[in-house]
Short mmCIF file of C-alpha atoms in Angstrom, two decimals:
data_model
loop_
_atom_site.label_atom_id
_atom_site.label_comp_id
_atom_site.label_asym_id
_atom_site.label_seq_id
_atom_site.Cartn_x
_atom_site.Cartn_y
_atom_site.Cartn_z
CA MET A 1 -20.20 -16.31 -29.97
CA ALA A 2 -19.91 -15.03 -33.39
CA ILE A 3 -16.51 -13.19 -34.26
CA SER A 4 -17.69 -9.65 -34.42
CA PRO A 5 -15.41 -6.54 -34.24
CA SER A 6 -15.75 -6.22 -30.68
CA ASN A 7 -14.09 -9.91 -30.52
CA GLU A 8 -10.67 -8.21 -31.68
CA LYS A 9 -11.03 -5.81 -28.69
CA PHE A 10 -11.80 -8.85 -26.55
CA GLN A 11 -8.62 -10.50 -27.65
CA THR A 12 -6.51 -7.68 -26.57
CA LEU A 13 -7.94 -7.40 -23.18
CA PRO A 14 -5.24 -7.73 -20.44
CA VAL A 15 -5.25 -10.91 -18.73
CA TYR A 16 -4.45 -11.69 -14.76
CA ASP A 17 -3.11 -15.20 -14.43
CA SER A 18 -2.11 -16.10 -11.01
CA ALA A 19 -0.13 -19.22 -12.31
CA GLN A 20 1.86 -17.00 -14.46
CA ARG A 21 5.45 -17.27 -14.58
CA GLY A 22 8.17 -14.38 -14.56
CA PHE A 23 10.62 -12.73 -12.24
CA ALA A 24 8.59 -11.34 -9.61
CA PRO A 25 10.62 -8.46 -8.82
CA LEU A 26 10.56 -7.28 -12.54
CA ILE A 27 6.67 -7.57 -12.54
CA GLU A 28 6.41 -5.35 -9.57
CA LEU A 29 8.51 -2.84 -10.92
CA ARG A 30 6.14 -2.88 -14.06
CA GLU A 31 3.18 -2.84 -11.93
CA ILE A 32 4.75 0.11 -9.75
CA TRP A 33 5.24 1.90 -12.84
CA ARG A 34 1.78 1.49 -13.75
CA TYR A 35 0.53 2.85 -10.46
CA ARG A 36 2.84 5.75 -10.38
CA ASP A 37 0.26 8.17 -10.22
CA LEU A 38 -0.96 6.58 -7.06
CA VAL A 39 2.25 7.53 -5.30
CA THR A 40 1.93 11.18 -6.08
CA GLN A 41 -1.64 10.85 -4.54
CA LEU A 42 -0.57 9.05 -1.60
CA VAL A 43 2.07 11.72 -0.91
CA GLN A 44 -0.29 14.43 -1.67
CA ARG A 45 -2.40 13.20 0.85
CA ASP A 46 0.12 12.56 3.61
CA ILE A 47 1.30 16.00 3.33
CA ALA A 48 -2.28 17.80 3.26
CA VAL A 49 -3.78 15.66 6.10
CA ARG A 50 -0.81 16.19 8.20
CA TYR A 51 -1.10 20.06 8.10
CA LYS A 52 -4.71 20.43 7.35
CA ARG A 53 -5.96 21.63 10.70
CA SER A 54 -2.75 23.50 11.94
CA PHE A 55 -2.43 27.30 11.51
CA LEU A 56 0.69 27.62 10.06
CA GLY A 57 0.31 24.18 7.67
CA VAL A 58 3.35 23.29 5.68
CA ALA A 59 5.81 25.71 7.58
CA TRP A 60 6.00 23.35 10.14
CA THR A 61 7.95 21.25 8.31
CA MET A 62 10.54 24.01 8.36
CA LEU A 63 10.05 25.21 11.65
CA ASN A 64 10.23 21.64 13.13
CA PRO A 65 14.16 21.17 12.38
CA LEU A 66 14.69 24.73 13.68
CA GLY A 67 13.37 24.33 16.60
CA MET A 68 15.07 20.99 17.25
CA MET A 69 18.29 22.65 16.40
CA VAL A 70 17.72 25.39 18.65
CA ILE A 71 17.24 22.97 21.81
CA LEU A 72 20.37 20.74 20.53
CA SER A 73 22.47 23.70 20.07
CA VAL A 74 21.79 24.94 23.86
CA VAL A 75 21.85 21.65 25.23
CA PHE A 76 25.22 20.34 23.47
CA SER A 77 27.09 23.53 21.93
CA GLN A 78 28.79 23.45 25.77
CA ILE A 79 30.09 20.06 25.44
CA PHE A 80 31.15 20.51 22.02
CA HIS A 81 32.62 23.88 21.83
CA THR A 82 35.36 22.46 19.65
CA ILE A 83 33.11 22.38 16.79
CA GLU A 84 32.48 26.02 15.24
CA ARG A 85 29.13 26.88 14.09
CA TYR A 86 27.46 24.00 16.02
CA PRO A 87 24.09 24.85 14.88
CA ALA A 88 24.93 24.49 11.23
CA TYR A 89 26.91 21.19 12.26
CA VAL A 90 24.11 19.66 13.90
CA LEU A 91 21.32 20.64 11.75
CA THR A 92 22.64 19.16 8.60
CA GLY A 93 22.85 15.80 10.20
CA LEU A 94 19.85 16.09 11.86
CA ILE A 95 17.72 17.04 8.96
CA ALA A 96 19.33 13.59 6.79
CA TRP A 97 18.41 11.57 10.17
CA THR A 98 15.22 12.96 10.39
CA PHE A 99 14.19 11.72 7.05
CA PHE A 100 15.35 8.28 8.03
CA SER A 101 13.92 7.85 10.74
CA GLN A 102 10.36 9.18 9.64
CA SER A 103 10.08 7.70 6.32
CA THR A 104 11.07 4.32 7.25
CA SER A 105 8.64 4.36 10.38
CA ALA A 106 6.02 5.97 8.02
CA ALA A 107 6.61 3.08 5.81
CA ILE A 108 6.26 0.23 8.41
CA ASN A 109 3.40 1.76 9.93
CA ALA A 110 1.53 2.05 6.39
CA MET A 111 2.22 -1.64 5.68
CA VAL A 112 0.98 -3.11 9.22
CA TRP A 113 -2.22 -0.89 9.91
CA GLY A 114 -2.78 -0.64 6.01
CA GLY A 115 -4.37 -4.17 6.10
CA ASP A 116 -7.80 -3.04 5.09
CA PHE A 117 -6.48 -2.18 1.90
CA PHE A 118 -5.00 -5.18 1.07
CA ARG A 119 -8.00 -6.94 1.81
CA ARG A 120 -10.56 -4.84 -0.54
CA ILE A 121 -8.24 -4.21 -3.53
CA TYR A 122 -5.15 -4.89 -5.50
CA VAL A 123 -2.27 -2.49 -5.63
CA PRO A 124 1.32 -3.36 -5.69
CA ARG A 125 2.20 -3.63 -2.19
CA SER A 126 5.33 -1.84 -2.24
CA ILE A 127 3.48 1.36 -3.35
CA PHE A 128 2.79 2.04 0.40
CA ALA A 129 6.63 1.89 1.18
CA ILE A 130 7.56 3.79 -1.86
CA ALA A 131 4.79 6.68 -1.34
CA ALA A 132 6.04 6.99 2.51
CA ILE A 133 9.72 7.70 1.56
CA GLY A 134 8.17 10.00 -1.29
CA THR A 135 6.56 12.08 1.65
CA GLY A 136 9.58 12.14 3.68
CA LEU A 137 11.81 13.14 0.52
CA VAL A 138 9.32 16.03 0.15
CA ASN A 139 9.85 17.00 3.66
CA LEU A 140 13.54 16.88 3.50
CA LEU A 141 13.30 19.37 0.23
CA PHE A 142 11.19 21.61 2.60
CA ALA A 143 13.69 21.48 5.46
CA LEU A 144 16.58 22.37 3.18
CA VAL A 145 15.17 25.72 2.89
CA PRO A 146 15.86 26.72 7.05
CA LEU A 147 19.15 24.74 6.65
CA VAL A 148 20.56 27.37 3.89
CA LEU A 149 19.08 30.03 6.32
CA VAL A 150 21.03 28.81 9.23
CA ILE A 151 24.33 28.46 7.02
CA LEU A 152 24.02 31.99 6.12
CA VAL A 153 23.43 33.18 9.41
CA THR A 154 26.21 31.31 11.35
CA GLY A 155 28.69 32.68 8.60
CA VAL A 156 29.40 29.12 7.12
CA PRO A 157 30.37 29.80 3.46
CA LEU A 158 27.79 28.74 0.74
CA ARG A 159 30.26 26.59 -1.50
CA TRP A 160 29.66 25.13 -4.92
CA THR A 161 30.08 21.84 -3.27
CA ILE A 162 26.41 22.20 -2.17
CA LEU A 163 25.46 20.72 -5.74
CA PHE A 164 26.99 17.43 -4.41
CA ILE A 165 23.74 16.94 -2.00
CA PRO A 166 21.22 15.39 -4.10
CA ILE A 167 23.76 12.19 -4.31
CA PRO A 168 23.51 11.57 -0.57
CA MET A 169 20.07 12.21 -0.69
CA LEU A 170 19.58 9.58 -3.44
CA LEU A 171 21.67 7.29 -1.32
CA LEU A 172 19.58 8.15 1.73
CA VAL A 173 16.42 7.15 -0.29
CA CYS A 174 17.87 3.89 -1.56
CA PHE A 175 18.87 2.83 2.06
CA ALA A 176 15.34 4.24 3.79
CA LEU A 177 13.63 2.29 1.06
CA ALA A 178 15.54 -0.77 2.00
CA VAL A 179 15.21 -0.47 5.61
CA GLY A 180 11.08 0.23 5.30
CA MET A 181 10.48 -2.69 3.16
CA LEU A 182 12.63 -5.26 5.06
CA LEU A 183 11.11 -4.11 8.28
CA SER A 184 7.41 -3.53 6.79
CA THR A 185 7.73 -7.66 5.67
CA LEU A 186 8.88 -8.39 9.20
CA GLY A 187 5.93 -6.52 10.74
CA ILE A 188 3.21 -8.01 9.11
CA TYR A 189 4.70 -11.17 10.69
CA PHE A 190 5.35 -9.65 14.07
CA PRO A 191 3.46 -6.24 14.54
CA ASP A 192 5.66 -5.80 17.68
CA ILE A 193 8.47 -4.53 15.33
CA VAL A 194 6.65 -1.13 15.07
CA GLU A 195 7.18 -0.51 18.58
CA MET A 196 10.78 -2.08 18.68
CA TYR A 197 11.74 -0.34 16.00
CA GLN A 198 11.39 3.18 17.50
CA ILE A 199 13.53 1.79 20.51
CA ILE A 200 16.34 0.82 17.73
CA LEU A 201 16.10 4.01 16.15
CA LEU A 202 16.94 6.07 19.49
CA ALA A 203 19.94 3.65 19.98
CA TRP A 204 20.82 4.14 16.19
CA PHE A 205 20.83 7.92 16.41
CA TYR A 206 22.94 8.06 19.16
CA PHE A 207 25.34 5.40 17.29
CA THR A 208 25.66 7.74 14.61
CA PRO A 209 27.64 10.93 14.92
CA ILE A 210 24.88 13.43 14.37
CA LEU A 211 25.42 15.51 17.57
CA TYR A 212 28.99 14.71 18.14
CA PRO A 213 32.08 14.64 15.94
CA VAL A 214 33.22 11.00 15.06
CA ASP A 215 36.83 11.93 16.59
CA ILE A 216 35.68 12.41 20.02
CA LEU A 217 35.20 8.68 20.23
CA PRO A 218 38.01 6.19 21.00
CA ALA A 219 39.96 4.50 18.14
CA GLU A 220 38.35 1.26 19.14
CA ILE A 221 34.61 2.19 18.98
CA GLN A 222 35.20 4.13 15.99
CA LYS A 223 36.07 1.29 14.10
CA TRP A 224 32.84 0.06 14.63
CA VAL A 225 30.75 3.33 14.15
CA LYS A 226 32.25 3.24 10.70
CA LEU A 227 30.63 -0.13 9.94
CA ASN A 228 27.28 1.91 10.53
CA PRO A 229 25.86 2.45 7.22
CA MET A 230 24.20 5.64 8.17
CA TYR A 231 27.69 7.16 9.11
CA PRO A 232 29.09 7.58 5.60
CA ILE A 233 25.84 8.92 4.35
CA ILE A 234 25.27 11.47 6.91
CA GLU A 235 28.83 12.76 6.50
CA MET A 236 28.56 12.98 2.56
CA PHE A 237 25.59 14.90 3.51
CA ARG A 238 27.19 17.19 5.77
CA GLN A 239 30.47 17.55 4.53
CA PRO A 240 29.72 19.45 1.23
CA ILE A 241 27.47 22.01 3.23
CA TYR A 242 29.56 22.40 6.36
CA GLU A 243 33.22 22.01 5.39
CA GLY A 244 32.90 22.27 1.54
CA LYS A 245 34.57 19.09 1.18
CA LEU A 246 33.62 16.52 -1.21
CA PRO A 247 33.73 12.80 0.33
CA THR A 248 36.77 10.36 -1.11
CA ILE A 249 35.77 8.30 -3.95
CA GLU A 250 36.29 5.01 -1.87
CA THR A 251 33.42 6.40 0.79
CA PHE A 252 31.08 7.25 -2.11
CA LEU A 253 31.74 3.74 -3.82
CA LEU A 254 31.59 1.80 -0.78
CA SER A 255 28.26 3.69 0.85
CA SER A 256 26.25 3.42 -2.71
CA GLY A 257 27.38 -0.32 -3.03
CA VAL A 258 25.90 -0.77 0.52
CA CYS A 259 22.70 1.37 -0.05
CA LEU A 260 22.14 -0.29 -3.48
CA PHE A 261 23.05 -4.05 -2.33
CA SER A 262 20.37 -3.49 0.57
CA LEU A 263 17.66 -2.20 -1.55
CA LEU A 264 17.98 -5.01 -4.11
CA ILE A 265 17.89 -7.70 -1.33
CA ALA A 266 14.99 -5.92 0.26
CA PHE A 267 12.82 -5.46 -2.66
CA TRP A 268 13.43 -9.09 -3.26
CA ILE A 269 12.65 -10.48 0.02
CA PHE A 270 9.62 -7.76 -0.05
CA VAL A 271 8.42 -9.27 -3.44
CA GLN A 272 8.77 -12.96 -2.15
CA LYS A 273 6.54 -12.66 0.56
CA SER A 274 3.92 -10.10 -0.20
CA ASN A 275 1.53 -12.60 -2.00
CA ASP A 276 1.39 -13.72 1.97
CA PHE A 277 0.11 -10.42 3.25
CA ALA A 278 -3.36 -10.76 2.70
CA TYR A 279 -3.52 -14.09 4.47
CA ARG A 280 -1.80 -12.66 7.65
CA THR A 281 -3.44 -8.92 7.94
CA MET B 1 -6.12 -22.18 -21.30
CA MET B 2 -8.87 -19.88 -21.28
CA GLN B 3 -11.32 -20.60 -23.81
CA GLN B 4 -12.66 -17.66 -26.54
CA ASP B 5 -15.34 -16.00 -24.30
CA GLU B 6 -14.25 -16.88 -20.97
CA MET B 7 -13.85 -14.00 -18.70
CA ILE B 8 -13.04 -15.69 -15.28
CA ARG B 9 -11.75 -18.87 -14.74
CA LEU B 10 -10.99 -20.71 -11.71
CA GLU B 11 -9.22 -24.25 -11.79
CA ASN B 12 -9.10 -26.45 -8.95
CA VAL B 13 -8.32 -23.45 -6.72
CA THR B 14 -7.77 -24.10 -2.65
CA VAL B 15 -7.10 -21.26 -0.31
CA ARG B 16 -5.98 -22.42 2.97
CA TYR B 17 -5.45 -20.13 5.85
CA ARG B 18 -2.91 -21.20 8.61
CA LEU B 19 -4.54 -20.47 11.72
CA PRO B 20 -2.20 -20.49 14.83
CA GLN B 21 -3.79 -22.28 17.66
CA GLU B 22 -2.97 -19.21 19.88
CA GLN B 23 -2.02 -15.87 18.50
CA VAL B 24 1.95 -15.56 18.86
CA ARG B 25 2.56 -12.01 18.40
CA THR B 26 5.76 -11.41 19.58
CA PHE B 27 9.60 -12.48 18.95
CA LYS B 28 10.01 -13.73 22.40
CA GLU B 29 6.76 -16.04 22.35
CA TYR B 30 7.50 -17.15 18.95
CA ALA B 31 11.22 -18.22 19.88
CA ILE B 32 10.38 -19.97 22.66
CA ARG B 33 7.35 -21.65 21.42
CA ARG B 34 9.69 -22.88 18.20
CA LEU B 35 12.33 -24.26 20.52
CA LYS B 36 9.39 -26.29 22.27
CA GLY B 37 8.26 -27.56 18.84
CA LYS B 38 4.95 -25.82 20.02
CA ILE B 39 3.92 -23.75 16.99
CA GLN B 40 1.04 -25.68 15.71
CA ASN B 41 -1.22 -24.39 12.87
CA ILE B 42 -4.51 -25.31 12.41
CA GLU B 43 -5.12 -25.41 8.80
CA PHE B 44 -8.75 -23.91 7.72
CA LEU B 45 -9.61 -24.40 4.16
CA ALA B 46 -11.38 -21.28 2.93
CA LEU B 47 -12.12 -22.86 -0.38
CA ASN B 48 -11.38 -26.49 -1.35
CA ASN B 49 -10.70 -27.63 -4.86
CA VAL B 50 -13.17 -25.27 -6.39
CA SER B 51 -13.33 -24.63 -10.39
CA LEU B 52 -15.53 -22.56 -12.25
CA SER B 53 -15.67 -20.62 -15.16
CA VAL B 54 -17.83 -17.39 -16.36
CA ARG B 55 -18.24 -16.35 -19.75
CA LYS B 56 -18.31 -12.76 -21.29
CA GLY B 57 -21.71 -10.90 -20.47
CA GLU B 58 -22.86 -13.29 -18.11
CA VAL B 59 -24.08 -12.19 -14.75
CA PHE B 60 -22.78 -14.83 -12.15
CA GLY B 61 -24.16 -15.14 -8.62
CA LEU B 62 -22.61 -16.60 -5.45
CA ILE B 63 -24.87 -17.74 -2.72
CA GLY B 64 -24.21 -20.06 0.55
CA PRO B 65 -24.39 -19.61 4.18
CA ASN B 66 -21.95 -17.15 6.11
CA GLY B 67 -18.55 -18.50 6.17
CA ALA B 68 -18.73 -20.83 3.05
CA GLY B 69 -15.88 -18.74 1.31
CA LYS B 70 -18.14 -16.30 -0.86
CA THR B 71 -15.88 -13.38 0.10
CA THR B 72 -12.75 -15.18 -0.36
CA LEU B 73 -13.60 -16.23 -3.75
CA LEU B 74 -14.44 -12.79 -4.74
CA ARG B 75 -10.98 -11.75 -3.24
CA LEU B 76 -9.06 -14.19 -5.51
CA VAL B 77 -10.95 -12.88 -8.73
CA ALA B 78 -10.27 -8.96 -7.14
CA ARG B 79 -6.42 -10.21 -7.31
CA VAL B 80 -6.44 -9.36 -3.59
CA MET B 81 -5.70 -12.73 -2.68
CA TYR B 82 -3.09 -15.55 -4.17
CA PRO B 83 -4.60 -19.29 -4.24
CA SER B 84 -2.68 -21.54 -2.20
CA GLN B 85 -3.22 -23.94 -4.73
CA GLY B 86 -5.01 -23.90 -8.29
CA ARG B 87 -4.93 -21.15 -10.89
CA VAL B 88 -7.06 -18.02 -11.41
CA ILE B 89 -7.24 -16.12 -14.40
CA VAL B 90 -9.24 -13.22 -15.01
CA ARG B 91 -9.63 -11.21 -18.34
CA GLY B 92 -9.77 -7.48 -18.55
CA LYS B 93 -10.42 -4.55 -16.26
CA VAL B 94 -11.81 -5.31 -13.02
CA ALA B 95 -13.79 -2.88 -10.67
CA PRO B 96 -14.30 -4.58 -7.19
CA LEU B 97 -16.94 -3.01 -5.66
CA LEU B 98 -15.69 -4.51 -2.40
CA ALA B 99 -13.13 -1.59 -2.56
CA MET B 100 -15.64 1.15 -2.88
CA GLY B 101 -14.16 4.40 -1.17
CA ALA B 102 -10.92 2.46 -0.26
CA GLY B 103 -8.35 4.87 1.12
CA PHE B 104 -11.02 7.97 1.38
CA HIS B 105 -9.55 10.13 4.27
CA SER B 106 -11.97 12.21 6.45
CA GLU B 107 -9.78 15.32 6.45
CA LEU B 108 -9.62 15.66 2.69
CA THR B 109 -12.15 17.19 0.46
CA GLY B 110 -14.46 14.94 -1.74
CA ARG B 111 -12.63 16.24 -4.52
CA GLU B 112 -9.30 15.12 -3.08
CA ASN B 113 -11.13 11.82 -2.30
CA ILE B 114 -11.98 11.15 -5.97
CA PHE B 115 -8.49 11.47 -7.21
CA LEU B 116 -6.91 9.46 -4.60
CA ASN B 117 -9.49 6.71 -4.97
CA GLY B 118 -9.17 7.11 -8.39
CA ALA B 119 -5.38 6.27 -8.22
CA ILE B 120 -6.15 3.35 -5.99
CA LEU B 121 -8.56 1.93 -8.61
CA GLY B 122 -5.65 2.15 -11.08
CA PHE B 123 -6.67 4.96 -12.89
CA SER B 124 -4.27 7.88 -14.13
CA ARG B 125 -4.50 11.54 -12.99
CA ARG B 126 -5.37 12.32 -16.52
CA GLU B 127 -8.52 9.82 -16.49
CA MET B 128 -9.52 11.04 -13.46
CA GLU B 129 -9.91 14.47 -14.58
CA ALA B 130 -11.82 13.46 -17.77
CA LYS B 131 -14.12 11.51 -15.06
CA PHE B 132 -14.38 14.05 -12.66
CA ASP B 133 -17.26 16.18 -13.74
CA ARG B 134 -19.41 12.87 -14.26
CA ILE B 135 -18.71 11.36 -11.12
CA VAL B 136 -19.68 14.39 -9.17
CA GLU B 137 -22.72 14.43 -11.29
CA PHE B 138 -23.79 10.92 -10.44
CA ALA B 139 -22.97 11.22 -6.53
CA GLU B 140 -25.25 14.47 -6.42
CA LEU B 141 -22.52 16.25 -4.32
CA ARG B 142 -22.00 19.15 -6.46
CA ASP B 143 -22.31 21.84 -3.83
CA PHE B 144 -20.31 19.53 -0.92
CA ILE B 145 -17.29 18.71 -3.20
CA ASP B 146 -14.86 20.76 -1.72
CA ALA B 147 -15.85 20.21 1.79
CA PRO B 148 -13.87 17.61 3.73
CA LEU B 149 -15.36 14.25 3.89
CA ARG B 150 -15.95 14.43 7.70
CA THR B 151 -18.87 16.63 7.07
CA TYR B 152 -20.64 14.11 4.82
CA SER B 153 -23.10 11.58 5.98
CA SER B 154 -22.57 7.88 5.59
CA GLY B 155 -24.82 7.94 2.84
CA MET B 156 -23.08 10.63 0.84
CA VAL B 157 -19.61 9.24 1.12
CA ALA B 158 -21.09 5.88 0.14
CA ARG B 159 -22.50 7.44 -2.83
CA LEU B 160 -19.23 9.01 -3.83
CA GLY B 161 -17.49 5.52 -3.34
CA PHE B 162 -20.19 3.95 -5.67
CA ALA B 163 -19.85 6.81 -8.35
CA VAL B 164 -16.10 6.78 -8.70
CA ALA B 165 -15.73 2.81 -8.57
CA THR B 166 -18.42 2.70 -11.38
CA ASP B 167 -17.85 5.54 -13.57
CA SER B 168 -16.75 3.62 -16.49
CA ALA B 169 -17.97 0.13 -17.65
CA PRO B 170 -15.33 -2.40 -16.24
CA ASP B 171 -14.88 -5.79 -18.17
CA VAL B 172 -15.43 -7.67 -14.98
CA LEU B 173 -17.76 -6.12 -12.19
CA ILE B 174 -17.67 -7.81 -8.69
CA VAL B 175 -20.41 -6.92 -6.54
CA ASP B 176 -20.51 -7.80 -2.63
CA GLU B 177 -24.02 -6.84 -1.46
CA VAL B 178 -23.35 -3.46 -2.44
CA LEU B 179 -27.07 -2.53 -3.34
CA SER B 180 -27.39 -1.12 0.26
CA VAL B 181 -25.97 2.02 -0.69
CA GLY B 182 -27.57 5.26 0.23
CA ASP B 183 -31.03 5.91 0.20
CA ILE B 184 -33.94 4.01 -2.08
CA ALA B 185 -33.64 6.48 -4.75
CA PHE B 186 -29.89 5.89 -5.02
CA GLN B 187 -30.36 2.33 -4.70
CA GLU B 188 -32.62 2.59 -7.76
CA LYS B 189 -29.85 4.63 -9.54
CA GLY B 190 -27.13 2.06 -8.71
CA LEU B 191 -29.10 -0.85 -10.00
CA THR B 192 -29.99 0.95 -13.34
CA ARG B 193 -26.17 1.58 -13.55
CA ILE B 194 -25.20 -2.15 -13.03
CA ARG B 195 -28.06 -2.77 -15.68
CA GLN B 196 -26.58 -0.67 -18.40
CA PHE B 197 -23.16 -2.15 -17.78
CA ARG B 198 -25.08 -5.53 -18.25
CA GLU B 199 -26.13 -4.33 -21.79
CA GLN B 200 -22.89 -3.07 -22.60
CA GLY B 201 -21.47 -6.84 -21.91
CA THR B 202 -19.93 -6.49 -18.78
CA THR B 203 -19.39 -9.77 -17.03
CA ILE B 204 -20.68 -9.27 -13.48
CA PHE B 205 -19.72 -11.47 -10.46
CA LEU B 206 -22.34 -11.05 -7.50
CA VAL B 207 -22.63 -12.03 -3.84
CA SER B 208 -25.80 -11.58 -2.11
CA HIS B 209 -27.55 -13.11 0.86
CA SER B 210 -30.88 -11.97 -1.14
CA MET B 211 -32.40 -14.79 -3.00
CA SER B 212 -34.91 -12.53 -5.23
CA THR B 213 -31.56 -10.24 -5.78
CA ILE B 214 -30.10 -13.17 -7.17
CA GLN B 215 -33.22 -14.48 -9.20
CA LYS B 216 -33.47 -11.19 -10.60
CA MET B 217 -30.11 -10.49 -11.69
CA CYS B 218 -28.13 -13.67 -12.21
CA ASP B 219 -28.03 -16.10 -15.15
CA ARG B 220 -25.87 -18.64 -13.29
CA VAL B 221 -25.40 -19.51 -9.90
CA ALA B 222 -22.91 -21.44 -7.74
CA TRP B 223 -24.00 -22.57 -4.21
CA LEU B 224 -21.06 -22.80 -2.08
CA ASN B 225 -20.64 -24.29 1.35
CA HIS B 226 -17.70 -24.84 3.39
CA GLY B 227 -15.40 -23.82 0.72
CA GLU B 228 -16.89 -26.52 -1.72
CA ILE B 229 -19.04 -25.89 -4.67
CA ILE B 230 -22.27 -27.89 -4.15
CA LYS B 231 -23.82 -27.13 -7.39
CA THR B 232 -23.51 -24.60 -10.26
CA GLY B 233 -26.59 -24.24 -12.77
CA SER B 234 -29.44 -21.80 -13.89
CA ALA B 235 -30.33 -19.12 -11.14
CA LYS B 236 -33.93 -20.78 -10.62
CA GLU B 237 -32.76 -24.10 -10.10
CA VAL B 238 -30.05 -23.47 -7.86
CA VAL B 239 -31.83 -21.09 -5.80
CA ALA B 240 -34.64 -23.66 -5.30
CA GLN B 241 -32.41 -26.16 -4.06
CA PHE B 242 -30.40 -24.26 -1.91
CA GLU B 243 -33.82 -22.91 -0.44
CA THR B 244 -35.21 -26.25 0.20
CA ALA B 245 -31.86 -27.31 1.55
CA MET B 246 -31.87 -24.32 4.05
CA ASP B 247 -35.46 -24.84 5.07
CA SER B 248 -34.95 -28.47 5.82
CA LYS B 249 -32.07 -27.54 8.09
CA ASN B 250 -34.05 -24.77 10.07
CA SER B 251 -37.21 -27.14 10.63
#
């Protein structure tokens, strides 16, 4: 073939080589960046589809936690009458937990039932998990509106410590992404995980001090609860809003360490296994 | 490495599926069988030591009976699958028509679906904005573009998928029996578009069961059977041999 001007363009075309050597997690990160618009699109789709046919639409993201809060307050405020302004207490924990449980479940579902995609077109596999967490994050931001409302109504003073909230939110995102990726890798091999996870979540919910304060537990059990990675995250989310207190440096560093470390491990495992996914689904 | 004008190259590619003899879907079952040493996998070679090379601007066809490994081969080129052994190299932007309409959601409007599908195909939002009008025009869906996809007929959905996937000329186009899209008029329009791509230098990788399509479109053809390449050569030659073989098998 003659050397023509178009040949120059030809030489610069991107090349996909299955034998390409490289550090897989780094390659995946580059691919995620290249497909970043897809993340936005998937998040938009999930939010639009969920509310498209309902009359109140996106307002449900705010009404949902409020409804939960009302029910839980009616049921539990008598039991935990030592806690002042119980609705505000329970709602702060509940919002953080709901984000975690919904977005991890969505990530697993997208991977396990999204098989159709994997057989038809290449997209970076982790995109689905990331988009699921992204959707959860948007819902979490919406849920902050009724939270502020409840704070004002119940008379919890609005303090500057609330500005700390993006940090526990970030940790929550890291940890949810880690759990979502790890479980969706497992879920490709054992779809039963999807059902099992719902039960695990329920147990996990009661094992985390969300409805109750940690100090009602016997010291013996408190030790164990403090090993639960969700415990410090929920506390860091709740305390700045509800008590106007910042977490201690140790709590903050330890929890950040746990979240980042689990994310790194989960991402690494996910990337190692992701070439297998098309064979399995 | 690749030669100067090579677009697709497969070197000794093997794809091995492991099919468990019985489906083991739960942990409990898996654990029990594992302990008893009863996990036995049947190995199934979807592709066995396949090598081929497609040059720039070629229209390359794949023929063979059902289950010969044609779709697996397309998936390798589309990067959907990873070879168990061997190496796959593909140069340039690939438009897999097997991904037509991937991610379409029936509750979203045509407009929303165009942007979503475009992002799945790897285009940025900005690129899609530039393409949008052309896509709607080609799909002939101007009046319906803001209606939800569930109100579309299946032909309309297929037209939209085709229009998004083929809006700009890719370097490599993967076609899997796609020419059965929409009505006769739209099929003709689709074929015309594929021919235009070919004139612009797009390399086309085509799977079809229709020997007349293969002979009309392809420069070279590979005949695949049980995961192995029986023969590669000019379209006329390979199709003739394939048909003779099929006839003698049937009679």
